[in-house]
Tab-separated table of C-alpha atoms and ligand atoms in Angstrom:
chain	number	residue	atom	x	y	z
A	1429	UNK	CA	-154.131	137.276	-93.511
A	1430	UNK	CA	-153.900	134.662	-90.968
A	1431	UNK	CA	-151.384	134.767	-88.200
A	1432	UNK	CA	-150.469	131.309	-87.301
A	1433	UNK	CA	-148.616	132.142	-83.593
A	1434	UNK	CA	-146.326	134.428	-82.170
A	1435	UNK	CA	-143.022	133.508	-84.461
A	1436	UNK	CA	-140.540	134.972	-81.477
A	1437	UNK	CA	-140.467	137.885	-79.060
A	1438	UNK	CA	-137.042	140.361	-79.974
A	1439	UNK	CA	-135.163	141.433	-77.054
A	1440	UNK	CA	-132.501	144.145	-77.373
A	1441	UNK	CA	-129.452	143.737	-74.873
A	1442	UNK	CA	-126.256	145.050	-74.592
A	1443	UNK	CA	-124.518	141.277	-74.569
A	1444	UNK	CA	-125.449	138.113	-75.180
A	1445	UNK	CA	-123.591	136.240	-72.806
A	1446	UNK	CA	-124.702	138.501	-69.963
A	1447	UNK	CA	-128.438	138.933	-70.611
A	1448	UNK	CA	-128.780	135.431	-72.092
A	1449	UNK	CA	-128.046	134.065	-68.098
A	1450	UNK	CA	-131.191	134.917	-67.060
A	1451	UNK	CA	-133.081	132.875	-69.737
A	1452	UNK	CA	-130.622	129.888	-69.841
A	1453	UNK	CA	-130.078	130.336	-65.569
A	1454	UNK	CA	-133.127	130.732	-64.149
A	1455	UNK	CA	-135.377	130.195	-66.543
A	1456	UNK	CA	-133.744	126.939	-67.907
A	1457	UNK	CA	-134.079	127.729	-71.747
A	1458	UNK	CA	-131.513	126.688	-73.818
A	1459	UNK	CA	-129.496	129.458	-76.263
A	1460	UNK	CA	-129.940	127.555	-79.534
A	1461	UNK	CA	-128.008	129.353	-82.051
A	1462	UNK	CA	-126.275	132.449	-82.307
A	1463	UNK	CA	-126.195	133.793	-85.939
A	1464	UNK	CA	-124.964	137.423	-86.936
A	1465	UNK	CA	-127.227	139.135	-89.278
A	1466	UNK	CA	-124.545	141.470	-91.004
A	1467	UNK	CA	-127.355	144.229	-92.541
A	1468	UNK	CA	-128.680	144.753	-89.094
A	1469	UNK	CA	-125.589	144.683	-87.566
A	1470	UNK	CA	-126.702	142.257	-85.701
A	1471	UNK	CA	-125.837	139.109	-83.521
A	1472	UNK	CA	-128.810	137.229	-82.902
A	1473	UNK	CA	-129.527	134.341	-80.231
A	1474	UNK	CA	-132.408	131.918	-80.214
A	1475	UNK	CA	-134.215	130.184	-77.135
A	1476	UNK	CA	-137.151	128.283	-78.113
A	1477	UNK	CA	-139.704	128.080	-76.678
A	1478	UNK	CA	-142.435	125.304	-78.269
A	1479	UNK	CA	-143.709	127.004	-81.575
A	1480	UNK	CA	-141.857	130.539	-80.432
A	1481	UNK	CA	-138.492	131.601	-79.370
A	1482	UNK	CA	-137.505	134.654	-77.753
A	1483	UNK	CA	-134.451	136.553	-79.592
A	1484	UNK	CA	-132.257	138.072	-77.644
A	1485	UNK	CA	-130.856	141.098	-80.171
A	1486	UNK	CA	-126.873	142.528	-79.536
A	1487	UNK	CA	-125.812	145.319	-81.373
A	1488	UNK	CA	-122.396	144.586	-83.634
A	1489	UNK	CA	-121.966	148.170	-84.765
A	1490	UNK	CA	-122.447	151.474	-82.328
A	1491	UNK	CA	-124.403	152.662	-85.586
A	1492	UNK	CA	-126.640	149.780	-85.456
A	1493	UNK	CA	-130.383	149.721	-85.173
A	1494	UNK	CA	-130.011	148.129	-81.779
A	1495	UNK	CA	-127.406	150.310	-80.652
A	1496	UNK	CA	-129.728	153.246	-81.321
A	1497	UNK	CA	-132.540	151.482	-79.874
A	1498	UNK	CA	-130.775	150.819	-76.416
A	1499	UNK	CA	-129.277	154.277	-76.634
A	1500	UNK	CA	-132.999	155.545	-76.772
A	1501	UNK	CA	-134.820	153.392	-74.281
A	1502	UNK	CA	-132.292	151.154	-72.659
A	1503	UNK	CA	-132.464	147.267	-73.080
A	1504	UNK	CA	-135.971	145.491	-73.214
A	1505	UNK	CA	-139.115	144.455	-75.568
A	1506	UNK	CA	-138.055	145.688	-79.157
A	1507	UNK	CA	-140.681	143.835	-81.457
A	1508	UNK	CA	-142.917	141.080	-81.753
A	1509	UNK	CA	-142.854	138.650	-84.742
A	1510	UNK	CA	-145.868	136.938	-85.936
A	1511	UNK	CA	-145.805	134.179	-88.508
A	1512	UNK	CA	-147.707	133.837	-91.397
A	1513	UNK	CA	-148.425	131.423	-93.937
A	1514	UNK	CA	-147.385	133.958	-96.829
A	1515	UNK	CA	-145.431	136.842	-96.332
A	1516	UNK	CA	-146.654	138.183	-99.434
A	1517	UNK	CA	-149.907	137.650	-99.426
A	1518	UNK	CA	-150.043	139.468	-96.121
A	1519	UNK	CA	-147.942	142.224	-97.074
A	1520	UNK	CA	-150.492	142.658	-100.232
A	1521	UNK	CA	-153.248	142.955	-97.685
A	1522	UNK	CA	-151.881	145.359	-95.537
A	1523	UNK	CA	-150.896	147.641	-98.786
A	1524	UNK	CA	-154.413	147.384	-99.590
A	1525	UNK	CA	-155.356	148.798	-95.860
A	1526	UNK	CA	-153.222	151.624	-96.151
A	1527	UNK	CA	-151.016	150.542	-93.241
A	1528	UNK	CA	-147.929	152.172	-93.273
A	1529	UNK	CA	-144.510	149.824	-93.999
A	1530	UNK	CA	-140.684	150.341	-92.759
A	1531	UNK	CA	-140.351	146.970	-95.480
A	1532	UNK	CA	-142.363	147.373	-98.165
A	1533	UNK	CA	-141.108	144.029	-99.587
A	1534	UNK	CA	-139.979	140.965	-97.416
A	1535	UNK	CA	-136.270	140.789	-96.697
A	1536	UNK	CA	-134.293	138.364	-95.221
A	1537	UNK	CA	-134.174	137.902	-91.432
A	1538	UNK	CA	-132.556	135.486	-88.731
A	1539	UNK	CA	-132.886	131.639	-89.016
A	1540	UNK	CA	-133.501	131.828	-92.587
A	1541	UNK	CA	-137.490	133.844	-92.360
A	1542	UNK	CA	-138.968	136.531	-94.668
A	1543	UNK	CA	-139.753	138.992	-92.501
A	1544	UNK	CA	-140.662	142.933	-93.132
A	1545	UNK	CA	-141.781	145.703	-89.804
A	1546	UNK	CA	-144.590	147.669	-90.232
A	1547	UNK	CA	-144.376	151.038	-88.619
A	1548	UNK	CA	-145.096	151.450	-85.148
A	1549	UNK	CA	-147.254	154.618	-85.901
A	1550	UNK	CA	-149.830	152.322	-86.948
A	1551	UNK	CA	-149.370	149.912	-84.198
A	1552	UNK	CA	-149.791	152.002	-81.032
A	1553	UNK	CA	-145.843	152.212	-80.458
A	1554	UNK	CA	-145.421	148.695	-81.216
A	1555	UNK	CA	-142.688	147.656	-83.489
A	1556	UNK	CA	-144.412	144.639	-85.476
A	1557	UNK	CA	-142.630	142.144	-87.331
A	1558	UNK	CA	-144.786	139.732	-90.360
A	1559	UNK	CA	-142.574	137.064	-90.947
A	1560	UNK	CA	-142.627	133.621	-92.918
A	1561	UNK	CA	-140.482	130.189	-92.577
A	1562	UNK	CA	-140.468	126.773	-92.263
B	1025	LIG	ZN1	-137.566	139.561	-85.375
């Protein structure tokens, strides 16, 4: 498979508006979009960055895999997205290395992408997103 460039950086945080002053503040990024993602339970805001964006993640839902997430290990780094030119192509591969999936087939993600996480037990603890757009 080849992995064009880091596709975004997810960041889980209790609020949006809170966390999101750091990036837009002091950093001088700009918040983009906010879109909710209503199967992840979900709000989602973008900051571009050139080619990347980093995705700041809020839990709707106290059930939510965010929610649980934070609850675990507090806010920070909760997965890195890397884009590829075919989602299923690359998904094919991986079958065919015998890495283990959390999607086994690509799903629908933020801003539009097909995305699917393979499990961090293959990835040394990191939770690694494959995802496709355009
Ligand atoms: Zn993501």
């Amino acid at each position: 498979m080849k992995i064009k460039h880091i596709d975004h950086i997810g960041i889980a945080v209790k609020s949006i508006e809170q966390a999101g002053k750091f990036y837009t503040d002091v950093l001088g990024l700009t918040i983009e979009d906010i879109e909710n993602v209503a199967d992840q339970k979900v709000n989602v805001a973008f900051l571009p960055i050139t080619d990347s964006e980093i995705e700041l993640l809020e839990s709707t839902d106290p059930d939510g895999p965010i929610a649980k997430y934070i609850n675990a290990r507090g806010e920070g780094i909760q997965h890195i997205a890397f884009r590829v030119d075919n989602i299923e192509e690359a998904l094919e591969e991986l079958k065919k290395k015998g890495v283990r999936m959390i999607d086994n087939e690509p799903r629908g993600g933020a801003g539009g992408a097909k995305i699917a996480f393979i499990h961090p037990k293959e990835t040394g603890g990191v939770l690694v997103e494959i995802c496709e757009r355009d």
